[in-house]
Structures are given as C-alpha cells and as structure tokens.
Amino acid sequence: MNQQNKNIEFIYPLSPMQQGMLFHSIFAPDSGVYFDQSSYKVYGKLNVSAFKQAWQTVVERHAVLRTLFLWEDYQKPLQVVRKSVDLPWVNHDWRGFSSVEQQERVEAFLQADRKQNFQLHQAPLMRCALIRLAEDIYQFVWSYHHLLIDGWSGATIVKEVLALYEAGEKSHNLYLPSPRPYRDYIAWLQQQDQSLAKTFWQQELQGFTTPTRLMNRGVNTRANSKEIDGVQKIRLSMAITEDLQVLIRKHHLTLNTLFQGIWGLLLSHYSGQSDVVFGTTVSGRPPDLAGVESMVGLFINTLPVRMQMSGETSLIPWLQHLQAQQVEREQYVYSSLIDIQQWSEIPRGISMFESLLVFENYPDISLQQQYASLEISNLSLFERNNYPLTMLAETSPELSLFISYDNCRFDDAAIAQMLKHLQSLLLTILVKPEQSLYELLLASGLTATSLTTSVTKTEEFNDVGAHSNLTEHQLLIWLGHKFNPDALIYNNALTFTIPTEIDLIHFQAAFQVLVNSSDALRTIFLEIDGAPQQKVLPHLSYLVDFVDLSQVADSSVALSDFLDKRSQIVFDLERSLLDTVLIKLSHKKFVLYINIHQIIGDGLSLSLIFNYLSELYVVSANNRLPQVVQIPQFQDYIDYERKYRDSARYEKVKNYWQEKLSEPIEPLSFYSKTPKHTTTLAHRVSLKLGFERTQKLKALAIQEYSANITENTAIFNIFLALLAIYLYHISGNRKLVIGIPLHNRRSPAFKKSIGSFVQVLPLYIEIADPDNFQLLVKKIAASMLTSLRYSQHIVRNPRQHPVYDVVLNYHTTTFIDFAGAKIDFDWIHTQHTNESLNIQIRDVSLSGNFTLDFDFNRDIFDEILLELATQHFVQVLDVFLEDITLPILQVNLLSMPEKHRILVEFNQTQKAISKQTFTQIFEDQAEKTPNAVAVVFENQCVTYAQLNAQVNQLAHYLQSLGVKPEILVSVYTERSLQMLIAFLAILKAGGVYVPLDPAYPKERLAHILSDSQVSVLLTQNKLVNQLPEHKADVICLDTNW
C-alpha cells in the first residue's frame, strides 16, 4: 500500500469483533457470512436524485462507511478510511411487469445480490438499489458488510438519510452535528485492562470443558443445496407483550434477561445438559465514551453466557441472578472472543458455542412513519453469521421471535417445534411465574432430562414414593417416561413366528382370559396430587388386532414394514400398556407381535404371557376355557416390597450401597469420546459368534469356572470379564462399573407372576497388573456373589452422572412351542438405550450359536466406530479362547488384518522422489488451494495465498540485499509465524538457512556467527540487544521490512 496515496484519510487497527468477522469472511469467502441486506417499500413521489444524494451525504459524514480492510502483507489486519468514495447505486424500472412477476423478480434480485460478495480491500463495502414498481411505489435495497456497522448504527444511518431527504425536499437547512469518528472507539479499546478481563473470564468459565452441542434436529442431507439458511418467526400478541413487560417490571428484570433465561432452558432441554453456554450479542457502546450513542460503526460484541441450572431452583430468583451476572459481564464487553476462547478450558480449535442469542433494543427507525411525501414500510432484513442456530428477539411494537438456522443441520419442522417451545415457556411463565425450573419445563410440555439429577435425589425420590403405590423400580420408570415421553426406551417388543393354523376366536378368547387373570395387564397409571398411582381396572375388554398379509405378493417385506411402524407406537400410561397383533402370512403360518411397557412387564413376563397364552389356547380349543385362571398376582410383590422396605435388612443393604456408591470412579470414555447423553437413540449391531466359538466358550465355562455355580452363571461371568478387558483397553480405566440386569424374583410364586420385577445391579470390577483372563473371571465371580447378597435394592442411575454407562444382559429365557408347534422368536429393537453401550447375549432357540446384540448410543458411535468396537470385542473373545492364562495387559485389540494395515499398508514409505524443489512444491500448493489454511499459530490463522505473498515479499527484499545461492542467512527469532516466513523466504531467495536459538548461550551464538560469517541476520526487535557482536546486516521482521 502506498502511504502517500492522497485518497487515504485514516489507518487504524480492527476491533476484536471486526477481527473475528474478518477471519470468518476470509476463511469462507463464498459463504456470504456477515453479509447484511435491508429491503423495504417506499410509497410516494420520490425524488430519486435527492434520495441518492442523501445517501451519498451520509457516506461522506461517517468515515466508517468509506472503510476498506487490508490483511495481506501485514502482521495485523488494518482498516483504511478513504477520503472520498462513490456509493454504488443501481436503478431499475419494472413497471411493465405484473405484480406477481415483480415479486418474483424482486426475490430473484435479492437472492442474486446476496451472492455478490464484497471485496473487502475495496471501499465502499456497501451498495444501494432502487427498483420502481409503480408510479409512486419503489423497492429499496441496501446491502453492506457487517464489518462496517451494527444494527444500532444502521438505524442511525437510515434516520439521517430520511432527515436529509426531507430537508432537501422542503428546501430547509438541516444542521447535523459532526459525528464522533469510529477511530475514537478503537483508541478507547486499546486503553482497556486485559488482565482484569482475563481473570473474570477464567473464573466465569472454570470447569466448562465441552461445548453445548445441539442434536441435529431432523437433519437435511442436501449436500448440493445452494441456500443453506432458513428463517422462521412467531409474533406474540400485544396483550402478551404488555403482560410480559408488566411481569419483568414487577420483579425488576429486563426482557433481555428473560430471553436469555428461556433460551438457556431450551438449550438445556435439547442438549440434555444442566450446564450450558451460548453466545449473546452486547451493544458494546461504553457509557464513558462521550457521544457514543450517535457514533456509527461496529460496536457490538459476541460474548459467552454460561448458565448452570438445577431443577428445584425457583424461576424468578434464578432470573434475577442471571441479571446480576449480566451486569458484571458488561464491565468486560471489550473482551475479544478469541481471547476468551484461549482463557477458557475449551480445547483450541473447537468453537465455544453453537447458538447465538440476539436481543435487539437499538432505536426504532420508525419506518412505518411518513417523511415528507414518503411512506416507508415492509422492512425486510437478511443477515448471515457463522453460527448454525441464532435466536433473534425484537421488541417493537409486539414481541417477535426469529430463528435463523443452517438447513444442513436443522430441518424446518424442528425449528417450528423450537419456536413453539419458546412460546410455550413464555406463556407458562405468565400463568405461573412462582415455580421451579423443573416445573416450568414440564408445564411447558418440554422434558426435563437435563435436570433429572436434582429431581431424583434421595429425599425427593422417597417423598414421591411415600405418596405412591408404585414399586421403587416402577417409580424410576415412571419418572423416566415423564421426562422423555416420546422415547421408546421402556418398550419391550418381540415377535413369535408360529407354523400352524390358528383359530382366531379361540386365540382371542384365550388372550382375554389371560388379561382377566393378570392384574399387571389391566394396570394403568394416573398422576394424583403430583404422585403416580397405579390402578388395576376391574375389567378390561382387550381386543387382539388381526392383520391378514396372506394375499400380499411379498408378505415378508409387508410384514417388516408393518412391524417397523407398529413398534414405534408410544404408550400412554393412563391407557392399556399392552399392544398385540396377530398377523396371518399363510394358512399355516402366523406371526404374533407383542409390545409391553416395562412398567407393567419385563422380559420374563413376555415369556410367561406366551406360555400362559399357549396353554389357554389349547384349553379353549377343547371348549373348557374358564373366565379366569389362578396365576400369581403382581400386587403380592408390591406388598412384599413395602414390607421389606420397613425391615432392618433393607437398612443394611441401603447402607452398603451408600458406601459403595461413594467410591470415586472415573467416568468411562469410549475411544477418547466422553459421553454427554444428549440422546437415547441407538444403533444396533447383531453378531453371531458361530457354533465353534460358542461351543468352545461353553466348554471352558464348564471345565474352568462352573464350580458351585450354574453353567449360565459361569458363561455370564466370562462375558463380564471380556467386556471389562475391552473397556479397560479402550478407556484406560482400571476401575469399572457394569450394569447387570437381575430378574429379582425371589420366590417361586414371583417367578410365575407377570409384572415389572427386573432391576439393574452395578457390578464393580477392578483390573490389576498381574491379572490374566482366568484370574479376572474368578475375581468377577467373587464380586458377583458379594453384590448378589446386597442386590435387593434399587440403585438409581441418573443419565447426567451415571453410576454405570454400560449394561451386559444374558437372556436365558427360551420359547419352545405354541400349542405343540415349534416357534421362532425375535426381539424388536426400539432404537433407544439409556446407556452408551448395551450388550445382550442370547440363544433363545437353543441353536448352540450365541448372538450378541450391541446397542451403541448414536452420540458416541458413528458407523465406522461401532464396526470397530464389535471387531475389538470379538478380538478379545478370540484371544481368551486361545489362551486363558494370557495377562490382560498383553491383550491386543488389533486383529491380524488390522495390524497388517497399520504396520505395513499405512506405513508404506516407498515412494518415487519428486524432482521438484520444496519451494516449487509450496508454490504449487498455494496455487491449488489459495484459501486453505496453511498455518495456525496461537490466534493467527494464515492461508496459503497469504503466506506465499508474505514469503515472496521477504524473499525479494533478501535478494535486493545480495542473497543468492551459497549466501548464508541466519534466523534469530522466538517460535512464531515470522520464523516460518523467514525460513521459506531464505529458501526462495536461494540462500542458506543458519538457525540461531535465543536459548543458546551468548558464547555459542558468537561462535556460530563468527564461524559462518552470515551476511544477513533476521530477528525480532526485542532480541536485537541480546545478540553478540557481528558484521551481518540486521533485519527486524516485526518492524523494518
């Protein structure tokens, strides 16, 4: 840049917000990020030349509107103000088109205008277009880069334009005081104490290590979509707006605080986290800077807002606390988001937040009013930032909520639902502001998954349980269903394929008698005075649905489609919790589908239902079916548990688990991924071990481990050991906790009762250095016996702080026949799991071939990782079957093919040597990917094009000093971007690179300089005085080249 350029008025650095915007604009030049477009209708006899002149005058008044940005060849980017610029302006006359055609052309023009990126090194970074639609109707479009101004400034500019136009039309002299220039704000920024800001933000974000991740809600996969932004809005009525304003005034709050609170709650709902961080914009206009309210420029800043929520916290005091935090944050509005990111515990390179809240309270530009003979209306704004989700709240005149979103991350339906949730939260607050956050979420129709830890505290759990007739296990299921009513976590669905003719009348009669005979199958759940109550209906007319697919061409496909849809049914706890369908495939082939909610029946209950049904069907076919048969009732177990909870034995067991759960256990990670439990969605991978593996495993179980225990228990202990070894090798954790489901049926009568008995027991396993397979299995067997002595206790497992995050279940239930016909059986996966990993072992048909079902949480395991995980687990099994004495530390998860890929294929270094020099290769890369990031150093990020330009500039300068082949050039710098530029420039100039480390003793530096006789020395200004005597020409990379 020529400093003598007569059209330069000022040069000064960028504000922190401008630096961030510039980075994103350079990094994604074609994305349109931070492109702003304002469009509105103008009605009246418009003097076009006067209107254009008013805009040109405003550009002349405000230096920031004549600004361009330079970053190449500069250590830090600069903004340069031109003395004068001509505002780009286009006029169109579309009066000859119909109103429909005009609307289409206007929309096409707006879209095309958004794709015309500004060249940031050319001023002005704004343009205007005036489109005539009728004699006295115009469409005006004002586009600009957000680097120049914020919304407050935009309002100021429009008001000045309209005032100037009105004065010109009336031939009045208009006095507008000279505005305070934006450079004064830049100077103010440079005077602020960054050390105070650093201390504040480090304390504010202490302990927050992982960003608040939003689930991709109804992800679109439109990879080739050209329009990636969507916007939806809702407008609240004036009555609701006024009621909210009355409410906040009553409690000395602001609307901004209210919206921050509900946005934080909504993020908590969607992320499943009680500690969330999002971004918010602040005006950034320092009150101690005189005249700041009328200044034009980019003052806004984006700062992180951290919210920690507990379910029992009352709403109003919580909002008042948020407001106090907001006031404290405003003391540090000058902080750079880049600096805050570095001061936080979020890993470098990971964005601190994914969502932004914008609360617009800048002056109303009053576009609905008349100016002279003009009427301005139908304002439309477009802005694109670099966040996938932005919520904008406007306050004039009615409250309006906008959500702009990345269409590649969120679909339209998901955002519409999000807006409904926002509106529901606001209306619920109006109805009852004196409530807890937990109550607010539930009353608004949202789940409170993120707040369950406080709700399931012992005292509160026991308080609800004391007023409920549910068992402890049922109460946990009820709470889980209430928190997440749309998930299918508690559905138990399966199918039985029956190869025989079935009489529908007898089948229906048998099923009705079974319902008549089991209290569990007639149970519904009501909420009375805040506590759940189970009610057994005296009679329930139950109809088994019948579907005939026997005439369908491809009945197997039709059956699969039907079951996929049917199994997605969500149960209503206040209605029947059993769903059955009899499906006819042919004259002698039927499929029975049964789905039961876990709150009334577990896996063994399904076996009992099928067996009872088979017996009753045979009795009905012989015309001897009674109305009711005698089977044990679940109420007997409810009475038993109530009595047990009042016993001394219960207190002893409870004390055992309180002590056990107090032991510190490091949270489990999976291939370096830490679970966040934002979803219960799961992938299932089913794997058959094969007959040979299964039989070898069973033989080992009998030979080595079955003393004093059953074969099934020995097999289960082996699988627990295999799982523990696998988890140890992928996480490094020696202390592990695995959840193991127990049938919990402690009497012969309970084993014949349909009901919800099963409970999950945490099994503690510790791996020591000398352990081998054999020793670990025996340790697990001993630990199992101890745990089983204290198993009659419900151990709660909150999702946010789980006791166990992996469950292993060995299904020993078998299904043999129906009315003499041998059946096939299959579980239907609901695609949900509470844990990160859930594994089932089964051989229900007694085929001698174990099947392993792996349910992987989708937040952690993608398709590649889940395939790798199953391979590694089977590898542990194969190693065990090969040598049970092998030390655990020597177990290798890699199979031979995987080892070959890593050690041979991936490490294949034989390659033809390139004939190009390093500098030629670098030039080619800069030409191929000029906008790709080449170097990242601290908060600096440089593209290949930028790096190449700086290197070339220094190389030419070195050549002007006589550097050529065999000329030695020394580099004496600290680790920095300048050091890399110097190295590359020496190579390009043809010189020889001689490194000097500032950490070397001065004597060693003197020896190197004397011995090498370097002609040029590149260094940094602060290091010059540390150099020993030498004869080289010194170039300070940070000051004088």
mmCIF file of C-alpha atoms in Angstrom, residues 29 66 80 153 157 249 285 300 305 357 410 429 436 484 487 493 497 529 552 653 677 788 840 1005:
data_model
loop_
_atom_site.group_PDB
_atom_site.id
_atom_site.type_symbol
_atom_site.label_atom_id
_atom_site.label_comp_id
_atom_site.label_asym_id
_atom_site.label_seq_id
_atom_site.Cartn_x
_atom_site.Cartn_y
_atom_site.Cartn_z
ATOM 1 C CA PRO A 29 -15.150 -16.096 1.161
ATOM 2 C CA ARG A 66 -15.624 4.682 3.462
ATOM 3 C CA VAL A 80 -8.159 2.113 5.904
ATOM 4 C CA SER A 153 -25.698 2.252 13.576
ATOM 5 C CA ILE A 157 -27.935 5.974 9.213
ATOM 6 C CA ARG A 249 -41.051 -4.583 35.785
ATOM 7 C CA ARG A 285 -21.040 1.004 23.453
ATOM 8 C CA ILE A 300 -21.482 -4.935 19.137
ATOM 9 C CA VAL A 305 -23.184 -16.690 28.559
ATOM 10 C CA LEU A 357 -28.999 -15.053 21.087
ATOM 11 C CA PHE A 410 -31.850 -28.442 11.177
ATOM 12 C CA ILE A 429 -44.185 -18.041 32.907
ATOM 13 C CA SER A 436 -39.219 -24.139 39.815
ATOM 14 C CA ASN A 484 -38.881 -38.339 27.914
ATOM 15 C CA ALA A 487 -38.764 -42.104 23.513
ATOM 16 C CA ALA A 493 -41.421 -55.670 21.710
ATOM 17 C CA THR A 497 -43.499 -66.972 14.265
ATOM 18 C CA ASP A 529 -51.617 -34.634 43.529
ATOM 19 C CA VAL A 552 -49.826 -59.853 -0.358
ATOM 20 C CA VAL A 653 -28.486 -53.174 52.201
ATOM 21 C CA HIS A 677 -26.076 -38.273 26.924
ATOM 22 C CA LEU A 788 -25.959 -60.521 44.956
ATOM 23 C CA GLN A 840 -27.317 -58.636 25.048
ATOM 24 C CA LEU A 1005 25.812 -17.558 19.354
#
